[in-house]
PDB file of C-alpha atoms in Angstrom:
ATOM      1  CA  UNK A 290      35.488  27.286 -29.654  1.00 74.00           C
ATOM      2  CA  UNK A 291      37.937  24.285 -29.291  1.00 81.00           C
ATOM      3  CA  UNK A 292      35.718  23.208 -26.189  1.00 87.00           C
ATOM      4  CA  UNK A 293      32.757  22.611 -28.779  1.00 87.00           C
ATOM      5  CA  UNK A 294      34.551  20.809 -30.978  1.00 88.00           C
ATOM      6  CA  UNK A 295      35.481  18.474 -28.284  1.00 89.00           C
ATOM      7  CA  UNK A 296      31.909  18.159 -27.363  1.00 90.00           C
ATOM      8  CA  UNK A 297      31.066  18.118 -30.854  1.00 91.00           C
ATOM      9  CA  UNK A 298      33.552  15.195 -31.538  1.00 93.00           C
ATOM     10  CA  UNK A 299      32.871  12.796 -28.328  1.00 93.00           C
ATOM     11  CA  UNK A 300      29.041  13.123 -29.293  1.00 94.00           C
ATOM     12  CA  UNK A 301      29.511  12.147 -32.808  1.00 94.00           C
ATOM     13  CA  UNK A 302      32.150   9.520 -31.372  1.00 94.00           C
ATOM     14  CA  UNK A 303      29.385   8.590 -28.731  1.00 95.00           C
ATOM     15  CA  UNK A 304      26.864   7.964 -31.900  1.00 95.00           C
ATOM     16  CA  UNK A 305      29.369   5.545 -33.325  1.00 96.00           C
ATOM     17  CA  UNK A 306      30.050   3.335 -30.656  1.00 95.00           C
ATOM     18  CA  UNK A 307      26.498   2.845 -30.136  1.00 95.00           C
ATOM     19  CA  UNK A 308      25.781   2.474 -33.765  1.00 96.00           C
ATOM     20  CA  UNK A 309      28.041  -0.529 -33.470  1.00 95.00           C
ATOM     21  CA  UNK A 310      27.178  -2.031 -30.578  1.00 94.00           C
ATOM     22  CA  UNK A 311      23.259  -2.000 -32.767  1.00 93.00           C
ATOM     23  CA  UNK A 312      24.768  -3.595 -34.827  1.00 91.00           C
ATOM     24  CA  UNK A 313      26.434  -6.148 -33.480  1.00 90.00           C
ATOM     25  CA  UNK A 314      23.688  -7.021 -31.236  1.00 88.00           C
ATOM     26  CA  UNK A 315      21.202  -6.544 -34.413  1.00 86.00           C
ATOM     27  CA  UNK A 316      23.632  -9.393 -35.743  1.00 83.00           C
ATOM     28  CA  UNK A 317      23.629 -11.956 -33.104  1.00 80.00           C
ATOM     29  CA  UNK A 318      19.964 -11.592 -32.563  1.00 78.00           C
ATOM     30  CA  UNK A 319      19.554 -13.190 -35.951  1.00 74.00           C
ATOM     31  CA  UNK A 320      21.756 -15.771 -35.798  1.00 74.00           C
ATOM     32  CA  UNK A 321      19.906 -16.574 -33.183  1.00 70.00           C
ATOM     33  CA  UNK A 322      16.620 -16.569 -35.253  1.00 67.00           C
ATOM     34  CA  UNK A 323      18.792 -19.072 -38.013  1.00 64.00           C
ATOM     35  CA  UNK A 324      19.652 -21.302 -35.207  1.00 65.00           C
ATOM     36  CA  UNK A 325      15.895 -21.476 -34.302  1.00 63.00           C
ATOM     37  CA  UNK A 326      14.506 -21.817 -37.422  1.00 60.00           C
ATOM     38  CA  UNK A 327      13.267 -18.402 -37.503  1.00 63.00           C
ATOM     39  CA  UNK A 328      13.956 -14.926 -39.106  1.00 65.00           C
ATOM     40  CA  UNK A 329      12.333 -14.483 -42.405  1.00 68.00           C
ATOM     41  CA  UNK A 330      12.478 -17.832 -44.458  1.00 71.00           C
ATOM     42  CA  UNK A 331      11.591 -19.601 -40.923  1.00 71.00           C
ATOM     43  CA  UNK A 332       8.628 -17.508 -40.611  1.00 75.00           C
ATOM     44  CA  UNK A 333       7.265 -18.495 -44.198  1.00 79.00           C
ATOM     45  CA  UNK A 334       8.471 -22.090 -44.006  1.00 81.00           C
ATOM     46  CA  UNK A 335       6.295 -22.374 -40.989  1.00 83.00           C
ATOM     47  CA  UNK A 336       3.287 -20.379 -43.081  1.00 88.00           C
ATOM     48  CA  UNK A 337       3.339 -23.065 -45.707  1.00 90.00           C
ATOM     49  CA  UNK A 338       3.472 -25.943 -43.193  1.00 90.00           C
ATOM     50  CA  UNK A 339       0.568 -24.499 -41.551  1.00 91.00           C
ATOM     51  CA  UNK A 340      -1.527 -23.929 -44.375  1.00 93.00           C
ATOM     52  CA  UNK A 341      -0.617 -27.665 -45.906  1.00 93.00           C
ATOM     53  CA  UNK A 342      -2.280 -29.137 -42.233  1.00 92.00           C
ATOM     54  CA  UNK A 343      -5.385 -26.937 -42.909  1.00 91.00           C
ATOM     55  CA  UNK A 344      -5.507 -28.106 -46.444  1.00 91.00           C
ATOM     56  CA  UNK A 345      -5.100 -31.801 -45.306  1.00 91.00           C
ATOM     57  CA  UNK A 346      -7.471 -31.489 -42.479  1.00 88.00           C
ATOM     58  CA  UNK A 347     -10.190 -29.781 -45.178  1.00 86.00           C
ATOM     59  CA  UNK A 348      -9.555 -32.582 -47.911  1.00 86.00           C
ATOM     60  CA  UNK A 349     -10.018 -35.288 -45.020  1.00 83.00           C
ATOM     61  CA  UNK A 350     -13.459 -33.875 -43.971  1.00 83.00           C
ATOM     62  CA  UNK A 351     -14.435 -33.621 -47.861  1.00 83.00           C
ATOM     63  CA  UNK A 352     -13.605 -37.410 -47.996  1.00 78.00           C
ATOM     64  CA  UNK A 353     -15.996 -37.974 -45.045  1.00 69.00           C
TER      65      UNK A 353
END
């Protein structure tokens, strides 16, 4: 019985330590992204500039 504990115990202490290490790699991964200009408000900042040069382009071939 005390021999599954043990088990029990390293597995759930096992779980943890990888838990955290998610974590902190989770975390550095996005300040990555910020650094880049990415993540979520990068992704929609680039959206909008994207659809302003379509909307320019279209409004110059109107004028045409």
């Amino acid at each position: 019985k005390k021999e599954k504990k043990k088990k029990k115990e390293k597995k759930k202490k096992e779980r943890e330590k990888k838990e955290r290490r998610r974590k902190r790699e989770r975390k550095k991964e996005k300040e990555g992204e910020e650094e880049r200009g990415e993540g979520r408000e990068g992704k929609k900042r680039r959206r909008k500039e994207k659809k302003k040069k379509k909307k320019e382009k279209k409004r110059k071939e109107d004028i045409e």
